[in-house]
CSV table of C-alpha atoms in Angstrom, one decimal:
chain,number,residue,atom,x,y,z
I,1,UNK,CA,-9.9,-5.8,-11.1
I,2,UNK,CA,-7.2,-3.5,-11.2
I,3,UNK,CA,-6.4,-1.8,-14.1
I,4,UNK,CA,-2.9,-0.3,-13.1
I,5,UNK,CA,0.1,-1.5,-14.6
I,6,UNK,CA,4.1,-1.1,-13.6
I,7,UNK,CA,7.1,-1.6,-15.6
I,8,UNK,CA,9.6,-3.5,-15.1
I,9,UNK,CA,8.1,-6.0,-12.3
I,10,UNK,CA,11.9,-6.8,-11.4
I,11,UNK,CA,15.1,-4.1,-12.2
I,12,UNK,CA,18.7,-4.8,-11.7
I,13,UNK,CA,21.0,-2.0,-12.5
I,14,UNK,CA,24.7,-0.8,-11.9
I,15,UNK,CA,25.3,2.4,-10.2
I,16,UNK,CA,25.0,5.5,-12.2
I,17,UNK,CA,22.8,4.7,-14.5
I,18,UNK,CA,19.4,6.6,-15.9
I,19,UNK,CA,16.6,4.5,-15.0
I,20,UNK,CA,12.7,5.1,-15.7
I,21,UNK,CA,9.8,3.2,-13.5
I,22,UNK,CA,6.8,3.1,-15.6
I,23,UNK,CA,3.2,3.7,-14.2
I,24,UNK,CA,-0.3,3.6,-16.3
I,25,UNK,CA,-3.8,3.7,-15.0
I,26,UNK,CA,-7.1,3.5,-17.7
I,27,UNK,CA,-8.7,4.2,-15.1
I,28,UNK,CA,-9.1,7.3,-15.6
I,29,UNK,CA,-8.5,8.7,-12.1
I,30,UNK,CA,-6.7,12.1,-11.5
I,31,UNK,CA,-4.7,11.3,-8.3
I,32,UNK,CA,-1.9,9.2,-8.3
I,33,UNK,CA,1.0,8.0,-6.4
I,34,UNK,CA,4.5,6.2,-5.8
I,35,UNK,CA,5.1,4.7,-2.6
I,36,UNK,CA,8.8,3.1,-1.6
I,37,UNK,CA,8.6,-0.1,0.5
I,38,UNK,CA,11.9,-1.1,2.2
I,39,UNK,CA,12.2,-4.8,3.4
I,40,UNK,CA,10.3,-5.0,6.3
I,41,UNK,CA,9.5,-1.6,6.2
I,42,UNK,CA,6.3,0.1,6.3
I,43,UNK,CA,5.1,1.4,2.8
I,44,UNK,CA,6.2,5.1,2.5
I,45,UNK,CA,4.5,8.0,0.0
I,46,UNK,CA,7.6,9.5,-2.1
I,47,UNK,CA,5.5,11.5,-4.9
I,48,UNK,CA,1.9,12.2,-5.8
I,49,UNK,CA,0.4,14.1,-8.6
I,50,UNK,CA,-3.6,15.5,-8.5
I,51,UNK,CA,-3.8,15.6,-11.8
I,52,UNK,CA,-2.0,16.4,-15.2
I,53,UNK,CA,1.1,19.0,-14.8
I,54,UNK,CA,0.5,18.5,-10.7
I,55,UNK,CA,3.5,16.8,-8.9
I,56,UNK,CA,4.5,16.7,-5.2
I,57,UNK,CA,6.9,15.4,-2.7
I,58,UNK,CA,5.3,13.0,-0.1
I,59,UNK,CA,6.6,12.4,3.4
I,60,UNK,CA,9.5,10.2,2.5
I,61,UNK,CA,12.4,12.5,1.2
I,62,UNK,CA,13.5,10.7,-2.3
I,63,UNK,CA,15.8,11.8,-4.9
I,64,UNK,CA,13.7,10.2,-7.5
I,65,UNK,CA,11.2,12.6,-9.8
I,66,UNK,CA,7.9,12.1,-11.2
I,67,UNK,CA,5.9,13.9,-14.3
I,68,UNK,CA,2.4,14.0,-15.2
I,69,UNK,CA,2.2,14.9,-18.7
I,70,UNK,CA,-0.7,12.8,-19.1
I,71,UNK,CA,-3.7,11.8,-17.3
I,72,UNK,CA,-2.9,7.9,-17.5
I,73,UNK,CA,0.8,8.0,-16.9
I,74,UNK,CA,2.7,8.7,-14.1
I,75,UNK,CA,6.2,7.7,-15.0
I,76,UNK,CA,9.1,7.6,-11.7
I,77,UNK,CA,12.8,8.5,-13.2
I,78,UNK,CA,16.4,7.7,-11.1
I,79,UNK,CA,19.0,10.1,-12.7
I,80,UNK,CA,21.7,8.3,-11.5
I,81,UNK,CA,20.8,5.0,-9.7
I,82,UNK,CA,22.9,4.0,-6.3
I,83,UNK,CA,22.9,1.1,-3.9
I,84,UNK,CA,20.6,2.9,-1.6
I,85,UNK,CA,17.8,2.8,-4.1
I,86,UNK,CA,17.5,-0.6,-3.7
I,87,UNK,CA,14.0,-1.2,-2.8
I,88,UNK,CA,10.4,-1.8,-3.7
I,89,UNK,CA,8.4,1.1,-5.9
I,90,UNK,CA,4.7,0.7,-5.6
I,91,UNK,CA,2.3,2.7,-7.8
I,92,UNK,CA,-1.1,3.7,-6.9
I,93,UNK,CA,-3.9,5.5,-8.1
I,94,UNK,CA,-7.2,6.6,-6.1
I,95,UNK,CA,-10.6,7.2,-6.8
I,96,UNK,CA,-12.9,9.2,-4.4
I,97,UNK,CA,-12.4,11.6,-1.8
I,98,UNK,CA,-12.2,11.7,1.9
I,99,UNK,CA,-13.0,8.5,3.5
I,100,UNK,CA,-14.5,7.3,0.3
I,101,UNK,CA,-11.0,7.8,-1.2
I,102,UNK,CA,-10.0,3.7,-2.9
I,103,UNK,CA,-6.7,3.3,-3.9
I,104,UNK,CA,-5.6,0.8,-6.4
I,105,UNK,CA,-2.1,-0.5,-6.4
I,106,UNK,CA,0.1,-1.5,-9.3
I,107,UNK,CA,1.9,-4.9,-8.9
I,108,UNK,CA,5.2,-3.2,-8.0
I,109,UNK,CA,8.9,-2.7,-9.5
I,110,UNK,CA,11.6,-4.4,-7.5
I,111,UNK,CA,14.5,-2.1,-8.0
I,112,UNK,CA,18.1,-3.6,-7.3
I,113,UNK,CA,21.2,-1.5,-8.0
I,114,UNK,CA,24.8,-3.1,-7.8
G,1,UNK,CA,2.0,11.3,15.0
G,2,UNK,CA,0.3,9.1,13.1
G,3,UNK,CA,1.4,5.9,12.8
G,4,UNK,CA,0.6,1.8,12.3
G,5,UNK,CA,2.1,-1.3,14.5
G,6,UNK,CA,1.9,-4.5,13.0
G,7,UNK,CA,2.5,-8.2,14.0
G,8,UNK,CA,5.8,-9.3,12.4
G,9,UNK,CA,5.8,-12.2,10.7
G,10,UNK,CA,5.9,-14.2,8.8
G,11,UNK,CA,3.0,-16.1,9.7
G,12,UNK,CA,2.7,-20.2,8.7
G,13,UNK,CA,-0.4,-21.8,9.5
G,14,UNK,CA,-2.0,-25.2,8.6
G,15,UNK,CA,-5.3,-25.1,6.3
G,16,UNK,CA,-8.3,-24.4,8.4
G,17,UNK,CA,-6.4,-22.9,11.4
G,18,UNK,CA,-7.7,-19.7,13.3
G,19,UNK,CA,-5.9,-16.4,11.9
G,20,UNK,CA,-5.2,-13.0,14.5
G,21,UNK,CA,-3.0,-10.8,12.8
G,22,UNK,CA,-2.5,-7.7,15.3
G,23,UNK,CA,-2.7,-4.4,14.4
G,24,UNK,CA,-2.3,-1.4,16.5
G,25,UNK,CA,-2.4,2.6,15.8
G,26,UNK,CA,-1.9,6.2,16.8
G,27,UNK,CA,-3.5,8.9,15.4
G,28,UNK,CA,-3.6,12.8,15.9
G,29,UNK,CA,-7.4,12.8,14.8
G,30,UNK,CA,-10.4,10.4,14.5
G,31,UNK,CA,-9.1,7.8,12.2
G,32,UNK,CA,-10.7,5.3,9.4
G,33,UNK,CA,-9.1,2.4,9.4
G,34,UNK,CA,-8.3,-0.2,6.6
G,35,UNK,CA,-6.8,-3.7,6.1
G,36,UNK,CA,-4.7,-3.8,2.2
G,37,UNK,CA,-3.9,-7.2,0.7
G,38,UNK,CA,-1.3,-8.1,-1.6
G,39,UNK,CA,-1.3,-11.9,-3.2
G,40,UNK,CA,1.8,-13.1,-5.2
G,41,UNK,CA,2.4,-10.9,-7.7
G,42,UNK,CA,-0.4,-8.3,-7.7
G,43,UNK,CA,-0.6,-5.0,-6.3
G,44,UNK,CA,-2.1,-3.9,-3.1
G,45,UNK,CA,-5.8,-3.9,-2.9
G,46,UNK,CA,-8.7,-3.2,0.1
G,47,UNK,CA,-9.5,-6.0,2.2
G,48,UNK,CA,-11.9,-4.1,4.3
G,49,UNK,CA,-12.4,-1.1,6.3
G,50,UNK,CA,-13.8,0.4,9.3
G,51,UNK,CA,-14.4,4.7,9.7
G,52,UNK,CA,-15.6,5.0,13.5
G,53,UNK,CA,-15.3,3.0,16.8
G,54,UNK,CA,-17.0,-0.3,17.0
G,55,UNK,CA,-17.8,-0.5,13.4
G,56,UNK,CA,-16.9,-3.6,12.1
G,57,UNK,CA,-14.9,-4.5,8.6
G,58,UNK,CA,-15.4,-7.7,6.7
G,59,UNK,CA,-15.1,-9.6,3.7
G,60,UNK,CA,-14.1,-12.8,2.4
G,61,UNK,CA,-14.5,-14.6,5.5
G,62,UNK,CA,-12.0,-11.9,6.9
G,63,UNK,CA,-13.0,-9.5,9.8
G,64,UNK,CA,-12.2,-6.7,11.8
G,65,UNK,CA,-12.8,-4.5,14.7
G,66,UNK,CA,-12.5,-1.0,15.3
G,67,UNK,CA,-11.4,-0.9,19.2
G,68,UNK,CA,-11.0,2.6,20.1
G,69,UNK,CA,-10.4,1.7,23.4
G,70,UNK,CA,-7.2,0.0,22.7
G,71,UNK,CA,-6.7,1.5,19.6
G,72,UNK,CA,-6.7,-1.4,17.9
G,73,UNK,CA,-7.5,-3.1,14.3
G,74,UNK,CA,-6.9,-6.9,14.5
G,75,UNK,CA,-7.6,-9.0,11.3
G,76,UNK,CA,-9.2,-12.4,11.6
G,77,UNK,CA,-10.2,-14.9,10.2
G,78,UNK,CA,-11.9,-18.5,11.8
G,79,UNK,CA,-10.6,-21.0,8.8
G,80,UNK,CA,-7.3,-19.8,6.5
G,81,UNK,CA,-7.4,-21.7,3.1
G,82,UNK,CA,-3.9,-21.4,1.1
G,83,UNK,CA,-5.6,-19.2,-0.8
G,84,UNK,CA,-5.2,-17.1,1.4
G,85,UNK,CA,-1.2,-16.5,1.5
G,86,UNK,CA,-0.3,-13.1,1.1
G,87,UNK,CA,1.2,-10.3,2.6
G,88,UNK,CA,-1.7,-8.1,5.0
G,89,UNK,CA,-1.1,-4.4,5.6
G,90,UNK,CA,-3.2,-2.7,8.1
G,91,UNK,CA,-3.1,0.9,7.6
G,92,UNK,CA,-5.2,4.4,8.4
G,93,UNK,CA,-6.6,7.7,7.7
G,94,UNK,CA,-6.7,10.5,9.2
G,95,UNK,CA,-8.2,13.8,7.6
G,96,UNK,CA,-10.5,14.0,5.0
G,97,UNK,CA,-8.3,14.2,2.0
G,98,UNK,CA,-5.2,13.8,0.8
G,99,UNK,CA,-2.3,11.8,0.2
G,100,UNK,CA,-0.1,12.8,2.7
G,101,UNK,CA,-2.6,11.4,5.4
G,102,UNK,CA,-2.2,7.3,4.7
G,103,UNK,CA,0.0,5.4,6.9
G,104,UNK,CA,0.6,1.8,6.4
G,105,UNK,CA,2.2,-0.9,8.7
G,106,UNK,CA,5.0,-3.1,7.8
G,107,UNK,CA,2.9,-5.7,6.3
G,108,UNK,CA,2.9,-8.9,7.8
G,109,UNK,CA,3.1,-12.3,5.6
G,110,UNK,CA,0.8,-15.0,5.6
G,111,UNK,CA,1.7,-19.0,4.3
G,112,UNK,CA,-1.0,-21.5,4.8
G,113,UNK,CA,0.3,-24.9,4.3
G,114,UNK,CA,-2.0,-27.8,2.9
């Protein structure tokens, strides 16, 4: 079992607003990550973080931020939301290294801005 | 680059029918090689995996094939229960570490019908 948890599961917004995607592992693992999912898309790596105060941009350009104040929590903020941020936020933490590396995926936040 | 093809779906079969889902990759290096599952409402998790040619992933009744040869992953399984619906990601490695170095496919959705 898991223990990774997102929140909301399911987010519909207007356009300009402030939105937070929550993230917590008790895991206890150091590396963690947000992946965007676009219908029929493949899954793409926006952010990841190697541990507390670490944060980094993944392949997938994204004008979303992440922090890392906290071992457990890896929290994914919108500024100001827009149309185009419609899509599906997945959260993921890993344990390992190399080809031992295990990820372990949170059940997703569907994000929907009008 | 690096990169996954998938079988587009969505797949229906009837109970006990044969399952192939296809999966197909490139890769700058020598890649491991993994097939994610994600049932309704959970979060991604490993299926199985392969790291080098020939070696062969299973579990659940699922297996899978490392064909270097025709770069290829294919998932299978010889009697689907409805258990089974989900979405099934095939996805690689390449490197040792790192998050930059995942790449999933689209995903490709399963319904097995009674």
């Amino acid at each position: 079992e898991a223990d990774i948890y997102q929140t909301p599961r399911y987010l519909v917004i207007g356009t300009g607003k402030k939105i937070t995607l929550e993230c917590s592992q008790t895991m206890g693992h150091d590396k963690m990550y947000w992946y965007q999912q676009d219908p029929g898309m493949e899954l793409h790596l926006i952010h990841y973080s190697y541990g507390v105060n670490s944060t980094e941009k993944g392949d997938l350009s994204s004008e979303s931020t992440v922090s890392r104040i906290r071992t457990e929590h890896f929290p994914l903020t919108l500024e100001s939301a827009r149309p185009s941020h419609t899509s599906q936020y997945l959260c993921a933490s890993s344990e390992g290294w190399g080809i031992g590396e295990k990820l372990f995926f949170g059940s997703g936040t569907q994000l929907s801005v009008l | 680059g690096n990169s996954v093809t998938q079988m587009e779906g969505p797949v229906t079969l009837s109970e006990e029918a044969f399952l192939t889902i296809n999966c197909t990759y490139t890769a700058t290096g020598y890649p491991s090689l993994f097939w994610y599952v994600q049932y309704p409402g959970e979060g991604l998790q490993l299926l199985l995996k392969a790291t080098k040619a020939d070696d062969k992933g299973s579990n659940k009744g699922f297996e899978a094939t490392y064909r270097k040869e025709t770069t290829s992953f294919h998932l299978e399984k010889g009697s689907v229960q409805v258990s089974d619906s989900a979405v099934y990601f095939c996805a690689l490695r390449v490197g040792g570490t790192g998050a930059n170095n995942l790449f999933f496919g689209t995903g490709t959705r399963l319904t097995v019908i009674p």
